[in-house]
Short mmCIF file of C-alpha atoms in Angstrom, two decimals:
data_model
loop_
_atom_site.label_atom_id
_atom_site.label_comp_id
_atom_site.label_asym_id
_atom_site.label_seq_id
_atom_site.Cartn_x
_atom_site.Cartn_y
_atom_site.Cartn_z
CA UNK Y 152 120.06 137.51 169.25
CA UNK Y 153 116.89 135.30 169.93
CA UNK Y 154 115.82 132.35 167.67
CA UNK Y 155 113.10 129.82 167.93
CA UNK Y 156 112.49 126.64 166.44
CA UNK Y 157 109.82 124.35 166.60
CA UNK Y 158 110.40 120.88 165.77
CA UNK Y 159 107.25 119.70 163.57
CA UNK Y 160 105.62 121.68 161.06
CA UNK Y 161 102.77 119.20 161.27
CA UNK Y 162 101.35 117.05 164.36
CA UNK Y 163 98.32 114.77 164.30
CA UNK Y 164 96.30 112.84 167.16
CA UNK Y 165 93.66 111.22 167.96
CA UNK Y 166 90.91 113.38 169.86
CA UNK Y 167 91.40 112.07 173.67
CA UNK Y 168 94.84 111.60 173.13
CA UNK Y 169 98.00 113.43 175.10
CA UNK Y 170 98.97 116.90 172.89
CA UNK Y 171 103.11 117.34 172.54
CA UNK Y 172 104.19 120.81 170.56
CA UNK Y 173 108.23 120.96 170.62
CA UNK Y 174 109.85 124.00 171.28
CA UNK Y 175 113.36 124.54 171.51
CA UNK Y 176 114.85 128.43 172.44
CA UNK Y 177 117.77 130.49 172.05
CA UNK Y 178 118.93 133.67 174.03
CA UNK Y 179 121.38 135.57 174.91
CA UNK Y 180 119.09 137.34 177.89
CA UNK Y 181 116.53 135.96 179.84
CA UNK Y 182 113.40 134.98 177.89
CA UNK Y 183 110.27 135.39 177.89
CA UNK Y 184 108.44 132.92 176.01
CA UNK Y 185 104.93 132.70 174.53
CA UNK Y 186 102.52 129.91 172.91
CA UNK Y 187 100.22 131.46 171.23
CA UNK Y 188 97.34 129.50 169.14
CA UNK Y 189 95.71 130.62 165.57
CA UNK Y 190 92.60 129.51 164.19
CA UNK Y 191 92.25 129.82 160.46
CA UNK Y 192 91.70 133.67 159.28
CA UNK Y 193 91.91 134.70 162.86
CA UNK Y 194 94.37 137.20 165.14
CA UNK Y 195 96.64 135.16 167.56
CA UNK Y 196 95.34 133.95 170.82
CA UNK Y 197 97.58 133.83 174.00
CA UNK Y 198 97.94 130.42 175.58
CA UNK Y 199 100.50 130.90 178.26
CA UNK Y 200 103.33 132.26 179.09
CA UNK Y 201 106.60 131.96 180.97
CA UNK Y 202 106.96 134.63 183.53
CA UNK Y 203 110.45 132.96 185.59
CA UNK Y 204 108.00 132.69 188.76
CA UNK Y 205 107.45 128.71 187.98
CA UNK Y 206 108.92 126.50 185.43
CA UNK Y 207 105.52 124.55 184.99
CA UNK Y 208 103.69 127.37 183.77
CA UNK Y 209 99.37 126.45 183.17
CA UNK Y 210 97.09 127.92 180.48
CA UNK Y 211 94.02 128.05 178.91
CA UNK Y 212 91.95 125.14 177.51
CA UNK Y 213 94.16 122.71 179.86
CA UNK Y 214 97.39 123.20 177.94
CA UNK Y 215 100.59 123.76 179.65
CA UNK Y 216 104.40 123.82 179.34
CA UNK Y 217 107.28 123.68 181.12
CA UNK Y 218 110.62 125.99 181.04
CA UNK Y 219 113.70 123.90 180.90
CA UNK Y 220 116.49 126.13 181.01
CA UNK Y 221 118.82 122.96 180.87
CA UNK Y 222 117.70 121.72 177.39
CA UNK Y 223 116.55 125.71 176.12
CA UNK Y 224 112.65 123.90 175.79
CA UNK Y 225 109.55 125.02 175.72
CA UNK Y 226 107.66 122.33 174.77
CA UNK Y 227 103.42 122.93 174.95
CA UNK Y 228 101.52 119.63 176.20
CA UNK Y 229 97.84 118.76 176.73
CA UNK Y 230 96.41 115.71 178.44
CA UNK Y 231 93.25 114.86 176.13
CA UNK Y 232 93.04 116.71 172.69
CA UNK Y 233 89.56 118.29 171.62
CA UNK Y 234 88.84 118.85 168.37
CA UNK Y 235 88.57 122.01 169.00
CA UNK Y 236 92.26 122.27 169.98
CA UNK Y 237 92.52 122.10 165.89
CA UNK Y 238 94.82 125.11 164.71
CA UNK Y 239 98.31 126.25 164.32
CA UNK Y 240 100.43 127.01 167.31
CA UNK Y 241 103.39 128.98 167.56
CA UNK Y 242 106.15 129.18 170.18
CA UNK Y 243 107.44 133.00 170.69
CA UNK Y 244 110.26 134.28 172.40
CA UNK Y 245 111.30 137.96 173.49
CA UNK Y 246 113.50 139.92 175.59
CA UNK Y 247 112.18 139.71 179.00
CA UNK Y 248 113.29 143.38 180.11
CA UNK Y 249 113.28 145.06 176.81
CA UNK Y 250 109.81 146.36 177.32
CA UNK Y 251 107.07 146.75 175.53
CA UNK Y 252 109.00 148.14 172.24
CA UNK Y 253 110.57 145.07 172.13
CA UNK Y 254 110.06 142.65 169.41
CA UNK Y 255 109.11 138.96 169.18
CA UNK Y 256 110.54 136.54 167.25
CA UNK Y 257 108.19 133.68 166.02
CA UNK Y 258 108.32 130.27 165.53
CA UNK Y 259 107.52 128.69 162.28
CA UNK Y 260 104.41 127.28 163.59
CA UNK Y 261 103.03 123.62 164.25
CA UNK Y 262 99.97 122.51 163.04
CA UNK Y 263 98.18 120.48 164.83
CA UNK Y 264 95.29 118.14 163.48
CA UNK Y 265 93.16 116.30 165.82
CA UNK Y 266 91.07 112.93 164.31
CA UNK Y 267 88.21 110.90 165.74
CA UNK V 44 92.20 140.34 178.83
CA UNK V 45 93.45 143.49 176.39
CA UNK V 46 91.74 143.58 173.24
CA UNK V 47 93.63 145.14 169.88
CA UNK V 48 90.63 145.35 166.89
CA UNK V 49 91.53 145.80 163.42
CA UNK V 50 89.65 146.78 160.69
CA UNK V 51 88.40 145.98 158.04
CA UNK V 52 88.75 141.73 158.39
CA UNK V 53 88.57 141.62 155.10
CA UNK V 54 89.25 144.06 152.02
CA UNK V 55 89.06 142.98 148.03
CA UNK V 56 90.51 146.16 145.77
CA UNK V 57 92.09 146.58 142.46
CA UNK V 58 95.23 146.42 141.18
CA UNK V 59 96.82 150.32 141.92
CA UNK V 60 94.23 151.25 144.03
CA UNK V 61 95.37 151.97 147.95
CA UNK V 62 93.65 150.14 151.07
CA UNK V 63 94.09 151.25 154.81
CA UNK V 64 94.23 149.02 157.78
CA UNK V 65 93.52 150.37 161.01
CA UNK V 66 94.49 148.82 164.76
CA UNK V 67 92.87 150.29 167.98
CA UNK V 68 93.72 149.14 170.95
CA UNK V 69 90.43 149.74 173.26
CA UNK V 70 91.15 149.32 176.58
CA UNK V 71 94.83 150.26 177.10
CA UNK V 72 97.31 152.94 175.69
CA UNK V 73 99.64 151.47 173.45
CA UNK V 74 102.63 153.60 172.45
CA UNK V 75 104.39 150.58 170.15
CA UNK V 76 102.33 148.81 167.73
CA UNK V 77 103.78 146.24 165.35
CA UNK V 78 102.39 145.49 161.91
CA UNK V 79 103.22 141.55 160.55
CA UNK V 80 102.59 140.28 157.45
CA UNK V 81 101.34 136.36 157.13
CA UNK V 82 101.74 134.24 153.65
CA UNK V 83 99.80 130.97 153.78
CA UNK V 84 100.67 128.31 156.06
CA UNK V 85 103.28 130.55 157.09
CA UNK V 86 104.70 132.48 160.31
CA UNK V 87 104.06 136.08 160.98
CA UNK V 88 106.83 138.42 159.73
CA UNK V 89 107.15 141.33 161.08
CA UNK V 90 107.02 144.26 158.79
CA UNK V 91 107.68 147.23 161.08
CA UNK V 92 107.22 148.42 164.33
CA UNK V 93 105.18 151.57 164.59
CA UNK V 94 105.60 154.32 167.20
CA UNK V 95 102.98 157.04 168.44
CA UNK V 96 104.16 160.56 167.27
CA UNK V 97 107.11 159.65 165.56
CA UNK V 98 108.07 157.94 162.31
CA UNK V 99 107.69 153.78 162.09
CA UNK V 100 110.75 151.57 162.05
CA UNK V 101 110.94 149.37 159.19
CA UNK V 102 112.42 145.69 158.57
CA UNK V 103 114.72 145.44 156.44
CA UNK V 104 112.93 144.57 152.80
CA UNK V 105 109.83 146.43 153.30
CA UNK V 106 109.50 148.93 151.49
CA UNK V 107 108.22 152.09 153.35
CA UNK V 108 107.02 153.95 150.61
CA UNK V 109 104.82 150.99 149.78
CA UNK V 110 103.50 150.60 153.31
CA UNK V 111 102.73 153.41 155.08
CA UNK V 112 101.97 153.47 158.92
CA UNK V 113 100.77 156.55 160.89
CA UNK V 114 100.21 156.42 164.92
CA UNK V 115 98.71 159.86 165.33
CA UNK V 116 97.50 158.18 168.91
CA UNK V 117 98.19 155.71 171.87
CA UNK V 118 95.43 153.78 170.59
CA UNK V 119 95.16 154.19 166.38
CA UNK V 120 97.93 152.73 164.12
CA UNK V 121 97.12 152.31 160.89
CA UNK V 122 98.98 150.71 157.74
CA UNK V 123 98.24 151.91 154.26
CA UNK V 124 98.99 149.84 151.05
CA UNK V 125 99.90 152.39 148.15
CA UNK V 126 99.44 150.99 144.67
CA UNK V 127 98.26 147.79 145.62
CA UNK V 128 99.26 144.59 143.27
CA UNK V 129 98.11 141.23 143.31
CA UNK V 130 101.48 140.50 145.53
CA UNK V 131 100.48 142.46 147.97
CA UNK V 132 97.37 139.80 148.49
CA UNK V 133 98.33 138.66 152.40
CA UNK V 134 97.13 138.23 155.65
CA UNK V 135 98.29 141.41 157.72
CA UNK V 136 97.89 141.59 161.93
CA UNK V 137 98.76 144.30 164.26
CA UNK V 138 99.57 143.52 167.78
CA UNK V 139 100.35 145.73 170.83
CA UNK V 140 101.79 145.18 174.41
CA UNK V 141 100.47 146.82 177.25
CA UNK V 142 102.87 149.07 178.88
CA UNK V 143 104.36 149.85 182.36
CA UNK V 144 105.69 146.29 183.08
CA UNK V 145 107.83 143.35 182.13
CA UNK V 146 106.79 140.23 180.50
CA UNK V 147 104.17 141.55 179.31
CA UNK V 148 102.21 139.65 176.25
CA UNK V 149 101.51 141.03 172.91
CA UNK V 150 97.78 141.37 172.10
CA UNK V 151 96.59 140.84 167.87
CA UNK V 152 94.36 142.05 166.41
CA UNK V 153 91.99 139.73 164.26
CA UNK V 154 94.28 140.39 160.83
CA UNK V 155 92.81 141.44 157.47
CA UNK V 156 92.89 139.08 154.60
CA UNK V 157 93.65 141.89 151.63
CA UNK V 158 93.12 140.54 148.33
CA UNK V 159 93.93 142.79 145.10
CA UNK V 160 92.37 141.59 141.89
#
């Protein structure tokens, strides 16, 4: 079984300031894990994802995250928020070698809000 | 990147009338395509997984009869919603992996926001 959670519903910062997204795993096989971002009425968007070649994994629009097995996180960090970066993020997990039938499990999504 | 398109974005119909949704992937074959459902300031739930040339698999809850999916090709799924009623009014997305490898991301498409009146 695979589970997800992801800490705060609701995150707010100040445009300029760092980004933090919590996201804590569970698994009984080796991951894979997914952040994925959605912008209102819109599909999901990949950000990155954790392919077991490098724990500091880098995506687009400057986010990253980093795999710590240790403490089962995920947890998806920016620098310097952009207004832009305005939307609701989820953290997804799946099993790594169960193909492309396999299924993902979701968070239940942070939304992040981003002031002047 | 892989894009998955879905159409219509949005669909308005009456109560007992039935809508389709279709998902394409365009640039890849995609043999496993999964339908979710989305409530408002919700997650996705996944409502079934659907499977080219045979018959979808369902979540537990969803009624099949109600939603029906048909993958007559590696690159068409579409879910139709029979006797539509006002609870029915939901964001739906489709998403697909591309095959042959590991790890491999799932692609969405850009959901439809059904709304029966």
């Amino acid at each position: 079984a695979q589970s997800v959670t992801q800490l705060d519903s609701h995150v707010s910062v100040s445009e300029g300031t760092p980004v933090l997204l919590r996201c804590n795993y569970s698994s009984s096989y080796s991951p894979s894990l997914f952040w994925y971002v959605q912008h209102p009425n819109k599909g999901l968007q990949l950000l990155l994802k954790y392919t077991s070649a490098a724990t500091l994994v880098k995506g687009i629009n400057g986010f990253e995250a980093e795999f710590k097995k240790s403490e089962t996180s995920f947890h998806l960090t920016k620098p310097s928020a952009h207004m832009s970066d305005a939307a609701e993020y989820f953290c997804v997990v799946s099993d790594k070698y169960a193909g492309t039938a396999s299924k993902l499990t979701f968070g239940t999504g942070t939304r992040l809000q981003v002031t002047l | 990147g892989a894009v998955v398109s879905q159409h219509p974005s949005w669909v308005i119909c009456k109560s007992g009338t039935s809508v389709k949704i279709e998902c394409r992937s365009l640039d890849f074959q995609a043999t496993t395509m999964f339908w979710y459902r989305q409530f408002p300031k919700q997650s996705l739930m996944l409502m079934a997984t659907s499977n080219e040339g045979s018959k979808a698999t369902y979540e537990q809850g969803v009624e099949k009869d109600k939603f029906l999916i048909n993958h007559a090709s590696l690159t068409l799924s579409t879910l139709t919603v029979t006797s539509a009623h006002p609870e029915d009014s939901s964001f739906y997305i489709c998403s697909a992996r591309i095959p042959g490898g590991v790890n491999t991301e799932a692609f969405f498409g850009q959901g439809t926001r059904l709304t029966v009146v």
